[in-house]
Amino acid sequence: MARRGDTIELAVLGLLHEGPMHGYELRKRLNLMLGWGRVLSYGSLYPALKKMLRANLITEVSTATTPTSRRPRIVYEVTPAGTEQFQRLMSEVGPTAWEDDNFDIRFAFFSSTDMEIRLRVLEGRRSRLQERLARVQAELARTQAEVDRYAGELQRHGVESVEREVRWLSDLIRAERGDEDPATAPATKPVGSD
């Protein structure tokens, strides 16, 4: 499982790869990227930024003061070493690439990733979810009679969510490979049906 700091580092490098940003903008964009379930505080962001500064992955640039503030605004930019680190992280295809903590962040920056790497990550994620789904369905079948109505509904909701994500991943994999989606493929006549 990826450490939270590694996930933040990947996300910050990816965002700064798009262009320089100040801390407030970084936090706002990171929270949008991470989703409502994982809010990033300044108490997590600024230590990560300081660590990245020490590792020379990013730099600070002070901008002029504004009429509303006497303090200069600090803007962060990715360094060449940070660009290299981002590319290295995005080219990794091991289990941390498709685990829950890291997949969404990597997916957000898929446009910066080679197609073969995208496919391996998507296939790894789908495989991991299919394993999880099989375990949950087996457990659900064993415990169905033991749980109350609401616990059963929660389990059913979890199964449906994972099934939906597996279908989504399968669609993405087909699109990456250039395969036609059977749902949108034109109907063909059987041979000799004229």
PDB file of C-alpha atoms in Angstrom:
ATOM      1  CA  MET A   1       0.000   0.000   0.000  1.00  0.00           C
ATOM      2  CA  ALA A   2       1.292   3.456  -0.871  1.00  0.00           C
ATOM      3  CA  ARG A   3       2.147   5.819   1.951  1.00  0.00           C
ATOM      4  CA  ARG A   4       0.007   8.964   2.067  1.00  0.00           C
ATOM      5  CA  GLY A   5       3.126  11.108   1.605  1.00  0.00           C
ATOM      6  CA  ASP A   6       4.010   9.256  -1.608  1.00  0.00           C
ATOM      7  CA  THR A   7       0.480   9.791  -2.916  1.00  0.00           C
ATOM      8  CA  ILE A   8       0.647  13.508  -2.101  1.00  0.00           C
ATOM      9  CA  GLU A   9       4.076  13.748  -3.766  1.00  0.00           C
ATOM     10  CA  LEU A  10       2.779  12.151  -6.971  1.00  0.00           C
ATOM     11  CA  ALA A  11      -0.284  14.416  -7.008  1.00  0.00           C
ATOM     12  CA  VAL A  12       1.732  17.611  -6.347  1.00  0.00           C
ATOM     13  CA  LEU A  13       4.315  16.743  -9.008  1.00  0.00           C
ATOM     14  CA  GLY A  14       1.521  16.001 -11.471  1.00  0.00           C
ATOM     15  CA  LEU A  15      -0.252  19.276 -10.794  1.00  0.00           C
ATOM     16  CA  LEU A  16       2.947  21.306 -10.937  1.00  0.00           C
ATOM     17  CA  HIS A  17       3.836  19.465 -14.149  1.00  0.00           C
ATOM     18  CA  GLU A  18       0.812  21.314 -15.593  1.00  0.00           C
ATOM     19  CA  GLY A  19       2.102  24.677 -14.322  1.00  0.00           C
ATOM     20  CA  PRO A  20       3.217  26.661 -11.231  1.00  0.00           C
ATOM     21  CA  MET A  21       0.737  27.022  -8.338  1.00  0.00           C
ATOM     22  CA  HIS A  22       0.567  28.541  -4.877  1.00  0.00           C
ATOM     23  CA  GLY A  23      -0.250  26.445  -1.812  1.00  0.00           C
ATOM     24  CA  TYR A  24      -3.925  27.397  -1.642  1.00  0.00           C
ATOM     25  CA  GLU A  25      -4.495  26.459  -5.288  1.00  0.00           C
ATOM     26  CA  LEU A  26      -2.564  23.205  -4.845  1.00  0.00           C
ATOM     27  CA  ARG A  27      -4.696  22.233  -1.842  1.00  0.00           C
ATOM     28  CA  LYS A  28      -7.911  23.108  -3.666  1.00  0.00           C
ATOM     29  CA  ARG A  29      -6.943  21.060  -6.744  1.00  0.00           C
ATOM     30  CA  LEU A  30      -5.668  18.150  -4.627  1.00  0.00           C
ATOM     31  CA  ASN A  31      -8.932  17.981  -2.687  1.00  0.00           C
ATOM     32  CA  LEU A  32     -10.868  17.897  -5.962  1.00  0.00           C
ATOM     33  CA  MET A  33      -8.603  15.128  -7.194  1.00  0.00           C
ATOM     34  CA  LEU A  34      -8.695  13.079  -3.993  1.00  0.00           C
ATOM     35  CA  GLY A  35     -12.481  13.232  -3.749  1.00  0.00           C
ATOM     36  CA  TRP A  36     -14.816  13.963  -0.885  1.00  0.00           C
ATOM     37  CA  GLY A  37     -13.672  10.963   1.162  1.00  0.00           C
ATOM     38  CA  ARG A  38     -10.071  12.136   1.555  1.00  0.00           C
ATOM     39  CA  VAL A  39      -9.726  15.816   2.417  1.00  0.00           C
ATOM     40  CA  LEU A  40      -6.157  17.122   2.520  1.00  0.00           C
ATOM     41  CA  SER A  41      -5.342  19.637   5.237  1.00  0.00           C
ATOM     42  CA  TYR A  42      -2.614  22.271   5.170  1.00  0.00           C
ATOM     43  CA  GLY A  43      -1.053  20.242   8.006  1.00  0.00           C
ATOM     44  CA  SER A  44      -0.442  17.431   5.505  1.00  0.00           C
ATOM     45  CA  LEU A  45       0.305  19.536   2.430  1.00  0.00           C
ATOM     46  CA  TYR A  46       2.971  21.929   3.735  1.00  0.00           C
ATOM     47  CA  PRO A  47       5.205  19.267   5.338  1.00  0.00           C
ATOM     48  CA  ALA A  48       5.031  17.356   2.033  1.00  0.00           C
ATOM     49  CA  LEU A  49       5.967  20.531   0.125  1.00  0.00           C
ATOM     50  CA  LYS A  50       8.904  21.179   2.495  1.00  0.00           C
ATOM     51  CA  LYS A  51      10.129  17.603   2.016  1.00  0.00           C
ATOM     52  CA  MET A  52       9.888  18.004  -1.757  1.00  0.00           C
ATOM     53  CA  LEU A  53      11.775  21.316  -1.567  1.00  0.00           C
ATOM     54  CA  ARG A  54      14.591  19.636   0.398  1.00  0.00           C
ATOM     55  CA  ALA A  55      14.722  16.846  -2.225  1.00  0.00           C
ATOM     56  CA  ASN A  56      14.944  19.491  -4.992  1.00  0.00           C
ATOM     57  CA  LEU A  57      11.776  18.169  -6.671  1.00  0.00           C
ATOM     58  CA  ILE A  58      10.110  21.600  -6.525  1.00  0.00           C
ATOM     59  CA  THR A  59      11.187  25.219  -5.981  1.00  0.00           C
ATOM     60  CA  GLU A  60       9.569  28.217  -4.310  1.00  0.00           C
ATOM     61  CA  VAL A  61       9.211  31.511  -6.125  1.00  0.00           C
ATOM     62  CA  SER A  62       8.010  34.575  -4.198  1.00  0.00           C
ATOM     63  CA  THR A  63       5.683  36.869  -6.070  1.00  0.00           C
ATOM     64  CA  ALA A  64       5.034  40.536  -5.399  1.00  0.00           C
ATOM     65  CA  THR A  65       2.786  41.575  -2.536  1.00  0.00           C
ATOM     66  CA  THR A  66      -0.797  42.498  -3.310  1.00  0.00           C
ATOM     67  CA  PRO A  67      -2.874  45.438  -1.998  1.00  0.00           C
ATOM     68  CA  THR A  68      -4.838  43.014   0.203  1.00  0.00           C
ATOM     69  CA  SER A  69      -1.786  41.283   1.686  1.00  0.00           C
ATOM     70  CA  ARG A  70       1.683  42.453   2.679  1.00  0.00           C
ATOM     71  CA  ARG A  71       3.066  38.952   2.559  1.00  0.00           C
ATOM     72  CA  PRO A  72       4.524  37.789  -0.713  1.00  0.00           C
ATOM     73  CA  ARG A  73       2.661  34.871  -2.240  1.00  0.00           C
ATOM     74  CA  ILE A  74       4.805  31.754  -2.661  1.00  0.00           C
ATOM     75  CA  VAL A  75       4.379  29.877  -5.911  1.00  0.00           C
ATOM     76  CA  TYR A  76       5.705  26.335  -6.321  1.00  0.00           C
ATOM     77  CA  GLU A  77       7.265  25.066  -9.546  1.00  0.00           C
ATOM     78  CA  VAL A  78       8.489  21.623 -10.525  1.00  0.00           C
ATOM     79  CA  THR A  79      12.250  21.242 -11.119  1.00  0.00           C
ATOM     80  CA  PRO A  80      13.871  19.022 -13.763  1.00  0.00           C
ATOM     81  CA  ALA A  81      14.511  16.480 -10.963  1.00  0.00           C
ATOM     82  CA  GLY A  82      10.813  16.699 -10.056  1.00  0.00           C
ATOM     83  CA  THR A  83       9.817  16.103 -13.671  1.00  0.00           C
ATOM     84  CA  GLU A  84      12.077  13.038 -13.747  1.00  0.00           C
ATOM     85  CA  GLN A  85      10.585  11.779 -10.476  1.00  0.00           C
ATOM     86  CA  PHE A  86       7.042  12.298 -11.794  1.00  0.00           C
ATOM     87  CA  GLN A  87       7.829  10.372 -14.972  1.00  0.00           C
ATOM     88  CA  ARG A  88       9.445   7.573 -12.941  1.00  0.00           C
ATOM     89  CA  LEU A  89       6.455   7.322 -10.611  1.00  0.00           C
ATOM     90  CA  MET A  90       3.991   7.323 -13.513  1.00  0.00           C
ATOM     91  CA  SER A  91       5.916   4.531 -15.260  1.00  0.00           C
ATOM     92  CA  GLU A  92       5.698   2.156 -12.267  1.00  0.00           C
ATOM     93  CA  VAL A  93       3.298  -0.714 -12.857  1.00  0.00           C
ATOM     94  CA  GLY A  94       3.462  -2.702  -9.614  1.00  0.00           C
ATOM     95  CA  PRO A  95       0.626  -3.234  -7.134  1.00  0.00           C
ATOM     96  CA  THR A  96       0.896   0.263  -5.647  1.00  0.00           C
ATOM     97  CA  ALA A  97      -0.188   1.618  -9.053  1.00  0.00           C
ATOM     98  CA  TRP A  98      -3.638   0.055  -8.803  1.00  0.00           C
ATOM     99  CA  GLU A  99      -4.298   0.074  -5.069  1.00  0.00           C
ATOM    100  CA  ASP A 100      -7.115   2.265  -3.743  1.00  0.00           C
ATOM    101  CA  ASP A 101      -4.788   4.915  -2.278  1.00  0.00           C
ATOM    102  CA  ASN A 102      -2.907   5.594  -5.506  1.00  0.00           C
ATOM    103  CA  PHE A 103      -5.056   4.598  -8.492  1.00  0.00           C
ATOM    104  CA  ASP A 104      -7.216   7.732  -8.665  1.00  0.00           C
ATOM    105  CA  ILE A 105      -4.179  10.021  -8.605  1.00  0.00           C
ATOM    106  CA  ARG A 106      -2.387   8.035 -11.305  1.00  0.00           C
ATOM    107  CA  PHE A 107      -5.554   7.930 -13.406  1.00  0.00           C
ATOM    108  CA  ALA A 108      -5.859  11.719 -13.215  1.00  0.00           C
ATOM    109  CA  PHE A 109      -2.480  11.981 -14.971  1.00  0.00           C
ATOM    110  CA  PHE A 110      -2.913   9.130 -17.480  1.00  0.00           C
ATOM    111  CA  SER A 111      -2.466  11.538 -20.388  1.00  0.00           C
ATOM    112  CA  SER A 112       1.213  11.740 -19.335  1.00  0.00           C
ATOM    113  CA  THR A 113       1.572   7.951 -19.437  1.00  0.00           C
ATOM    114  CA  ASP A 114       2.466   5.503 -22.200  1.00  0.00           C
ATOM    115  CA  MET A 115      -0.423   3.331 -23.457  1.00  0.00           C
ATOM    116  CA  GLU A 116       1.238   0.048 -22.417  1.00  0.00           C
ATOM    117  CA  ILE A 117       1.660   1.340 -18.869  1.00  0.00           C
ATOM    118  CA  ARG A 118      -1.952   2.580 -18.787  1.00  0.00           C
ATOM    119  CA  LEU A 119      -3.140  -0.856 -19.915  1.00  0.00           C
ATOM    120  CA  ARG A 120      -1.083  -2.687 -17.280  1.00  0.00           C
ATOM    121  CA  VAL A 121      -2.378  -0.379 -14.541  1.00  0.00           C
ATOM    122  CA  LEU A 122      -6.003  -0.688 -15.706  1.00  0.00           C
ATOM    123  CA  GLU A 123      -5.719  -4.472 -15.983  1.00  0.00           C
ATOM    124  CA  GLY A 124      -4.062  -4.687 -12.562  1.00  0.00           C
ATOM    125  CA  ARG A 125      -6.805  -2.566 -11.013  1.00  0.00           C
ATOM    126  CA  ARG A 126      -9.528  -4.651 -12.660  1.00  0.00           C
ATOM    127  CA  SER A 127      -7.893  -7.896 -11.524  1.00  0.00           C
ATOM    128  CA  ARG A 128      -7.566  -6.606  -7.951  1.00  0.00           C
ATOM    129  CA  LEU A 129     -11.238  -5.559  -7.903  1.00  0.00           C
ATOM    130  CA  GLN A 130     -12.364  -8.884  -9.371  1.00  0.00           C
ATOM    131  CA  GLU A 131     -10.472 -10.693  -6.574  1.00  0.00           C
ATOM    132  CA  ARG A 132     -12.084  -8.422  -3.996  1.00  0.00           C
ATOM    133  CA  LEU A 133     -15.503  -8.933  -5.564  1.00  0.00           C
ATOM    134  CA  ALA A 134     -15.174 -12.728  -5.470  1.00  0.00           C
ATOM    135  CA  ARG A 135     -14.190 -12.596  -1.774  1.00  0.00           C
ATOM    136  CA  VAL A 136     -17.056 -10.265  -0.872  1.00  0.00           C
ATOM    137  CA  GLN A 137     -19.619 -12.300  -2.822  1.00  0.00           C
ATOM    138  CA  ALA A 138     -18.466 -15.514  -1.122  1.00  0.00           C
ATOM    139  CA  GLU A 139     -18.657 -13.830   2.279  1.00  0.00           C
ATOM    140  CA  LEU A 140     -22.046 -12.364   1.436  1.00  0.00           C
ATOM    141  CA  ALA A 141     -23.420 -15.786   0.530  1.00  0.00           C
ATOM    142  CA  ARG A 142     -22.199 -17.190   3.887  1.00  0.00           C
ATOM    143  CA  THR A 143     -23.480 -14.343   6.057  1.00  0.00           C
ATOM    144  CA  GLN A 144     -26.715 -13.386   4.252  1.00  0.00           C
ATOM    145  CA  ALA A 145     -28.934 -15.011   6.887  1.00  0.00           C
ATOM    146  CA  GLU A 146     -26.910 -13.584   9.788  1.00  0.00           C
ATOM    147  CA  VAL A 147     -27.079  -9.868   8.968  1.00  0.00           C
ATOM    148  CA  ASP A 148     -29.980  -7.474   9.399  1.00  0.00           C
ATOM    149  CA  ARG A 149     -31.645  -5.719   6.495  1.00  0.00           C
ATOM    150  CA  TYR A 150     -29.457  -2.598   6.605  1.00  0.00           C
ATOM    151  CA  ALA A 151     -26.160  -4.452   6.856  1.00  0.00           C
ATOM    152  CA  GLY A 152     -27.288  -6.611   3.932  1.00  0.00           C
ATOM    153  CA  GLU A 153     -28.151  -3.497   1.887  1.00  0.00           C
ATOM    154  CA  LEU A 154     -24.748  -1.994   2.654  1.00  0.00           C
ATOM    155  CA  GLN A 155     -23.039  -5.186   1.496  1.00  0.00           C
ATOM    156  CA  ARG A 156     -25.165  -5.263  -1.675  1.00  0.00           C
ATOM    157  CA  HIS A 157     -24.292  -1.616  -2.351  1.00  0.00           C
ATOM    158  CA  GLY A 158     -20.580  -2.413  -1.988  1.00  0.00           C
ATOM    159  CA  VAL A 159     -20.851  -5.332  -4.419  1.00  0.00           C
ATOM    160  CA  GLU A 160     -22.725  -3.207  -6.968  1.00  0.00           C
ATOM    161  CA  SER A 161     -20.127  -0.427  -6.681  1.00  0.00           C
ATOM    162  CA  VAL A 162     -17.251  -2.815  -7.343  1.00  0.00           C
ATOM    163  CA  GLU A 163     -19.143  -4.464 -10.237  1.00  0.00           C
ATOM    164  CA  ARG A 164     -19.731  -1.008 -11.751  1.00  0.00           C
ATOM    165  CA  GLU A 165     -16.039  -0.109 -11.451  1.00  0.00           C
ATOM    166  CA  VAL A 166     -15.015  -3.436 -13.046  1.00  0.00           C
ATOM    167  CA  ARG A 167     -17.329  -2.698 -16.021  1.00  0.00           C
ATOM    168  CA  TRP A 168     -15.895   0.825 -16.282  1.00  0.00           C
ATOM    169  CA  LEU A 169     -12.329  -0.518 -16.240  1.00  0.00           C
ATOM    170  CA  SER A 170     -13.198  -3.126 -18.875  1.00  0.00           C
ATOM    171  CA  ASP A 171     -14.595  -0.361 -21.106  1.00  0.00           C
ATOM    172  CA  LEU A 172     -11.425   1.696 -20.618  1.00  0.00           C
ATOM    173  CA  ILE A 173      -9.228  -1.299 -21.432  1.00  0.00           C
ATOM    174  CA  ARG A 174     -11.196  -1.990 -24.626  1.00  0.00           C
ATOM    175  CA  ALA A 175     -10.888   1.666 -25.615  1.00  0.00           C
ATOM    176  CA  GLU A 176      -7.114   1.673 -24.951  1.00  0.00           C
ATOM    177  CA  ARG A 177      -6.687  -1.409 -27.123  1.00  0.00           C
ATOM    178  CA  GLY A 178      -8.895   0.052 -29.830  1.00  0.00           C
ATOM    179  CA  ASP A 179     -11.381  -2.820 -29.519  1.00  0.00           C
ATOM    180  CA  GLU A 180     -14.964  -2.086 -30.375  1.00  0.00           C
ATOM    181  CA  ASP A 181     -17.424  -1.978 -27.533  1.00  0.00           C
ATOM    182  CA  PRO A 182     -19.957  -4.773 -28.186  1.00  0.00           C
ATOM    183  CA  ALA A 183     -22.743  -2.507 -26.936  1.00  0.00           C
ATOM    184  CA  THR A 184     -22.053   0.115 -29.624  1.00  0.00           C
ATOM    185  CA  ALA A 185     -20.879  -2.137 -32.481  1.00  0.00           C
ATOM    186  CA  PRO A 186     -23.176  -2.155 -35.504  1.00  0.00           C
ATOM    187  CA  ALA A 187     -25.311  -5.274 -35.838  1.00  0.00           C
ATOM    188  CA  THR A 188     -24.181  -7.611 -38.587  1.00  0.00           C
ATOM    189  CA  LYS A 189     -26.422  -9.899 -40.579  1.00  0.00           C
ATOM    190  CA  PRO A 190     -25.804 -13.623 -40.286  1.00  0.00           C
ATOM    191  CA  VAL A 191     -24.274 -15.134 -43.439  1.00  0.00           C
ATOM    192  CA  GLY A 192     -26.939 -16.239 -45.922  1.00  0.00           C
ATOM    193  CA  SER A 193     -29.779 -14.203 -44.375  1.00  0.00           C
ATOM    194  CA  ASP A 194     -30.514 -12.171 -47.517  1.00  0.00           C
TER     195      ASP A 194
END
